[in-house]
Every structure is written in C-alpha cells, then in structure tokens.
Tab-separated table of C-alpha atoms in Angstrom:
chain	number	residue	atom	x	y	z
J	76	MET	CA	19.488	-18.093	-4.035
J	77	THR	CA	20.198	-15.613	-1.250
J	78	ILE	CA	17.590	-12.907	-0.757
J	79	GLU	CA	19.192	-9.575	-1.654
J	80	ALA	CA	16.163	-7.308	-1.409
J	81	VAL	CA	12.794	-7.203	0.340
J	82	LEU	CA	9.754	-5.362	-0.992
J	83	PHE	CA	7.353	-4.176	1.708
J	84	ASP	CA	3.731	-3.291	1.077
J	85	ALA	CA	2.459	-0.213	2.944
J	86	ASP	CA	-1.147	-0.609	4.096
J	87	GLY	CA	-1.442	-3.440	6.568
J	88	VAL	CA	2.296	-4.141	6.618
J	89	ILE	CA	3.975	-0.941	7.784
J	90	GLN	CA	0.984	1.345	8.340
J	91	LEU	CA	-2.610	1.201	9.565
J	92	PRO	CA	-5.644	3.497	9.392
J	93	THR	CA	-6.348	5.695	12.412
J	94	VAL	CA	-10.081	5.909	11.721
J	95	ASP	CA	-12.861	3.539	10.717
J	96	TRP	CA	-12.861	4.929	7.185
J	97	GLN	CA	-15.678	2.679	5.968
J	98	ALA	CA	-18.029	3.828	8.724
J	99	ALA	CA	-17.029	7.434	8.074
J	100	LEU	CA	-17.776	7.084	4.370
J	101	GLU	CA	-21.086	5.325	4.968
J	102	SER	CA	-22.199	8.130	7.298
J	103	SER	CA	-22.041	10.538	4.345
J	104	VAL	CA	-24.672	8.692	2.321
J	105	PRO	CA	-28.190	10.186	2.247
J	106	ALA	CA	-30.748	8.246	4.267
J	107	GLY	CA	-32.394	5.390	2.418
J	108	ARG	CA	-29.513	4.784	0.007
J	109	PRO	CA	-27.296	1.645	0.273
J	110	ALA	CA	-24.204	2.932	2.078
J	111	GLY	CA	-22.229	-0.240	1.416
J	112	GLU	CA	-22.718	0.124	-2.319
J	113	PHE	CA	-21.530	3.731	-2.098
J	114	VAL	CA	-18.243	2.599	-0.537
J	115	LEU	CA	-17.815	-0.062	-3.214
J	116	ASP	CA	-18.454	2.570	-5.889
J	117	LEU	CA	-15.762	4.790	-4.367
J	118	MET	CA	-13.264	1.931	-4.227
J	119	ALA	CA	-13.954	1.028	-7.854
J	120	SER	CA	-13.533	4.647	-8.908
J	121	GLU	CA	-10.096	4.706	-7.276
J	122	ALA	CA	-8.684	1.830	-9.334
J	123	PRO	CA	-7.725	3.787	-12.491
J	124	SER	CA	-5.872	6.432	-10.457
J	125	VAL	CA	-4.003	3.727	-8.549
J	126	ALA	CA	-2.600	2.653	-11.915
J	127	GLY	CA	-1.799	6.272	-12.782
J	128	LYS	CA	-4.486	6.491	-15.455
J	129	ALA	CA	-6.935	8.977	-13.895
J	130	ASP	CA	-7.195	11.801	-11.370
J	131	PHE	CA	-8.328	10.551	-7.969
J	132	ARG	CA	-9.816	13.857	-6.828
J	133	GLU	CA	-11.988	14.052	-9.955
J	134	ALA	CA	-13.075	10.433	-9.567
J	135	VAL	CA	-14.202	10.964	-5.973
J	136	ALA	CA	-16.052	14.162	-6.910
J	137	GLU	CA	-17.963	12.269	-9.594
J	138	VAL	CA	-19.015	9.552	-7.136
J	139	LEU	CA	-20.148	12.096	-4.541
J	140	ALA	CA	-22.264	13.853	-7.157
J	141	ARG	CA	-23.737	10.579	-8.392
J	142	TRP	CA	-24.814	9.651	-4.854
J	143	ASN	CA	-25.996	13.161	-3.914
J	144	VAL	CA	-23.528	13.260	-1.040
J	145	THR	CA	-23.298	16.750	0.448
J	146	THR	CA	-20.182	16.133	2.549
J	147	PRO	CA	-17.458	18.455	1.158
J	148	LEU	CA	-14.986	16.818	-1.188
J	149	GLU	CA	-11.987	17.854	0.925
J	150	GLN	CA	-13.545	16.267	3.998
J	151	VAL	CA	-14.015	12.966	2.185
J	152	LEU	CA	-10.504	13.071	0.726
J	153	GLY	CA	-9.204	13.724	4.230
J	154	LEU	CA	-10.044	10.137	5.165
J	155	TRP	CA	-7.233	8.999	2.851
J	156	GLN	CA	-4.826	10.917	5.111
J	157	ARG	CA	-5.907	9.167	8.292
J	158	PHE	CA	-3.169	6.567	8.643
J	159	GLU	CA	0.061	6.155	10.593
J	160	ALA	CA	3.212	4.132	10.095
J	161	ASP	CA	3.930	1.610	12.828
J	162	PRO	CA	7.213	2.697	14.486
J	163	ASP	CA	8.187	-0.868	15.355
J	164	ALA	CA	7.664	-2.001	11.759
J	165	ILE	CA	9.817	0.867	10.519
J	166	ALA	CA	12.485	0.001	13.101
J	167	LEU	CA	12.519	-3.576	11.823
J	168	VAL	CA	12.988	-2.324	8.258
J	169	GLN	CA	15.934	-0.202	9.417
J	170	GLU	CA	17.431	-3.184	11.220
J	171	LEU	CA	17.222	-5.199	8.024
J	172	ARG	CA	18.691	-2.368	5.945
J	173	ALA	CA	21.641	-2.203	8.338
J	174	THR	CA	22.577	-5.761	7.342
J	175	GLY	CA	23.015	-4.661	3.734
J	176	VAL	CA	19.748	-6.081	2.399
J	177	GLY	CA	17.910	-3.668	0.095
J	178	CYS	CA	14.531	-2.646	1.505
J	179	HIS	CA	12.009	-1.091	-0.865
J	180	LEU	CA	8.465	0.192	-0.530
J	181	ALA	CA	6.108	-1.489	-3.007
J	182	THR	CA	2.609	-0.098	-2.688
J	183	ASN	CA	-0.586	0.519	-4.626
J	184	GLN	CA	-1.412	4.223	-4.232
J	185	GLN	CA	-2.960	7.008	-6.261
J	186	ALA	CA	-1.012	10.248	-6.625
J	187	TYR	CA	-3.043	12.020	-3.911
J	188	ARG	CA	-1.940	9.546	-1.242
J	189	ARG	CA	1.555	9.123	-2.671
J	190	ALA	CA	2.087	12.851	-2.132
J	191	ILE	CA	1.114	12.456	1.519
J	192	MET	CA	3.369	9.464	2.103
J	193	ASN	CA	6.357	10.486	0.039
J	194	ASP	CA	6.330	14.287	0.095
J	195	GLN	CA	4.653	15.212	3.377
J	196	ARG	CA	5.693	12.326	5.634
J	197	ASN	CA	9.023	11.481	3.986
J	198	TYR	CA	8.497	7.722	3.744
J	199	GLY	CA	11.351	7.590	1.268
J	200	ALA	CA	13.841	8.074	4.096
J	201	TRP	CA	12.911	4.651	5.473
J	202	PHE	CA	13.543	2.717	2.267
J	203	ASP	CA	16.244	2.384	-0.350
J	204	ARG	CA	13.694	2.983	-3.090
J	205	SER	CA	9.939	3.538	-3.235
J	206	PHE	CA	7.693	2.103	-5.930
J	207	TYR	CA	4.200	3.579	-6.123
J	208	SER	CA	1.805	1.989	-8.589
J	209	CYS	CA	0.584	5.362	-9.851
J	210	ASP	CA	4.141	6.143	-10.955
J	211	LEU	CA	4.731	2.739	-12.532
J	212	GLY	CA	1.487	2.791	-14.501
J	213	VAL	CA	0.565	-0.688	-13.296
J	214	ALA	CA	-0.787	-1.991	-9.998
J	215	LYS	CA	-0.638	-5.137	-7.925
J	216	PRO	CA	-1.511	-7.954	-8.349
J	217	ASP	CA	-0.482	-7.658	-12.007
J	218	PRO	CA	2.821	-9.568	-12.367
J	219	ALA	CA	4.027	-6.704	-14.579
J	220	TYR	CA	4.150	-4.523	-11.454
J	221	PHE	CA	6.721	-6.815	-9.872
J	222	LYS	CA	8.669	-7.335	-13.075
J	223	THR	CA	9.024	-3.570	-13.394
J	224	ILE	CA	10.454	-3.333	-9.879
J	225	VAL	CA	12.964	-6.158	-10.166
J	226	ALA	CA	14.179	-4.655	-13.429
J	227	ALA	CA	14.600	-1.284	-11.698
J	228	ILE	CA	16.627	-2.731	-8.827
J	229	ASP	CA	18.547	-4.952	-11.254
J	230	LEU	CA	18.031	-8.244	-9.434
J	231	PRO	CA	16.661	-11.596	-10.558
J	232	PRO	CA	13.161	-12.258	-9.172
J	233	THR	CA	14.468	-15.205	-7.165
J	234	ALA	CA	16.686	-12.823	-5.161
J	235	VAL	CA	13.707	-10.745	-4.036
J	236	LEU	CA	11.174	-11.321	-1.241
J	237	PHE	CA	7.819	-9.523	-1.265
J	238	VAL	CA	5.664	-9.051	1.868
J	239	ASP	CA	2.003	-8.026	1.560
J	240	ASP	CA	-1.193	-8.469	3.572
J	241	ASN	CA	-3.238	-9.329	0.470
J	242	GLN	CA	-3.020	-12.905	-0.804
J	243	ALA	CA	-3.881	-11.892	-4.374
J	244	ASN	CA	-0.838	-9.606	-4.396
J	245	VAL	CA	1.318	-12.385	-2.976
J	246	ASP	CA	0.108	-14.666	-5.758
J	247	GLY	CA	0.902	-12.013	-8.384
J	248	ALA	CA	4.441	-11.671	-7.069
J	249	ARG	CA	4.965	-15.423	-7.111
J	250	GLU	CA	3.700	-15.561	-10.685
J	251	ALA	CA	6.404	-13.012	-11.536
J	252	GLY	CA	9.012	-15.321	-9.998
J	253	LEU	CA	9.537	-13.576	-6.649
J	254	HIS	CA	9.442	-15.149	-3.226
J	255	ALA	CA	6.342	-13.767	-1.525
J	256	GLU	CA	4.647	-14.095	1.853
J	257	GLN	CA	1.461	-12.798	3.435
J	258	PHE	CA	1.660	-10.763	6.641
J	259	HIS	CA	-0.580	-8.266	8.441
J	260	LEU	CA	0.425	-6.041	11.329
J	261	SER	CA	-2.408	-7.477	13.392
J	262	SER	CA	-0.342	-10.684	13.611
J	263	GLY	CA	2.390	-8.806	15.477
J	264	LEU	CA	5.949	-7.861	14.570
J	265	PRO	CA	7.448	-11.078	16.020
J	266	GLU	CA	5.722	-12.935	13.171
J	267	LEU	CA	7.295	-10.630	10.602
J	268	ARG	CA	10.704	-11.141	12.175
J	269	GLU	CA	10.220	-14.911	12.056
J	270	LEU	CA	9.166	-14.649	8.421
J	271	LEU	CA	12.338	-12.763	7.553
J	272	GLN	CA	14.441	-15.197	9.579
J	273	SER	CA	12.967	-18.098	7.639
J	274	TYR	CA	14.640	-16.605	4.558
J	275	GLY	CA	17.985	-16.253	6.310
J	276	LEU	CA	17.444	-12.573	7.073
J	277	LEU	CA	18.047	-11.102	10.541
J	278	SER	CA	19.063	-13.106	13.583
C-alpha cells in the first residue's frame, strides 16, 4: 500500500540537545553520592508525566529533595529547554508535505516540554498534526500510542510510516501494524532522504 502519512519523532530525528544535559545534571549531585543513579532516578520520575499521569515539575522537585540537591528547581528544569530543531530536517519535512503526504509529529513529551515545543516555538506550524504522549495518555513504545494516532488521522496502519531513533519505539510501531524505521540525525539527512525514497516518497 502507498504511504500516505509519515510520523516523525522529535528528539534525535528533528531536534537535538544544545547542552550535555547528563553532565549538567550530574554536576548538581552532592559530593560522594552516585551521580549516575541520580540521573536515572530523574528519568524514571519523568515517565508518568510523559504519559500524562503526573506533574513533571512536582516529580523533579521530589527527586531533588530526595537527593539533597541544592540547585534551584527552575535551573534544573531549564535543561529540558536546551534543544534546537535541525533546520535541514524541518526543510525535508516541508518538502515531503509539499508532495501531499501527511507529516505528523509523534513524540514522547511531558506537558512542561510540550508547552515549549508547541506553544513557545510553534512546532505545530511544521506538521499537519502533532501528537504528544502527555496529551494521548499513552507513550511509546506502547502499540496503543500508534493505534491512537492512526485512528486520529483516519488511515490504516499499513499506509503510515514512522521514523524514530529508538529501536524499541520502532518495534512498538511495527507491532501496531505501521511501517517503521530507525534513524538518528547523527547519520545525516541524506540517510533520511534515502529512507523516505525507499518507500516511494520524494525523488
């Protein structure tokens, strides 16, 4: 079946961090405490808010208190703002949209970061529709995430291609019946173009 829509992940596919966030987080940990475990604790605390089931700001505050971190909450949260969209990736999305193929953002984000992407930086202007996990109430790689999206865009899964840098998410999309491929910006945009061409998209 012809591909009628492409779902693009955000982090690693159309945007990248502008700071070594892990090193920045680890530098906040009091001396003598395992900084790596602190970062893992923060990442785990984020998961419920990514699925829209908790408040991210409150979760981070609880972790900072648990680890006796004195870095101000707003300073830590600021690390989640340190990212930029790749202009060439966005240009490629616009090129694909111009051919009539639906291009949608499909990303795992908590509401704090969704507000930055969607409200402050107007990511929605680059896509036909945007699907944030915190709004859907389910996150990748759960196949239900993808089933919710294909129902919303009213297409059969076999008419949709999903592109993500995380193999687990690719596997989840395939389980839901979508075509799915792994790609990271570090591979270069020519590889993404070739990937799209392999599905009969772009020239």
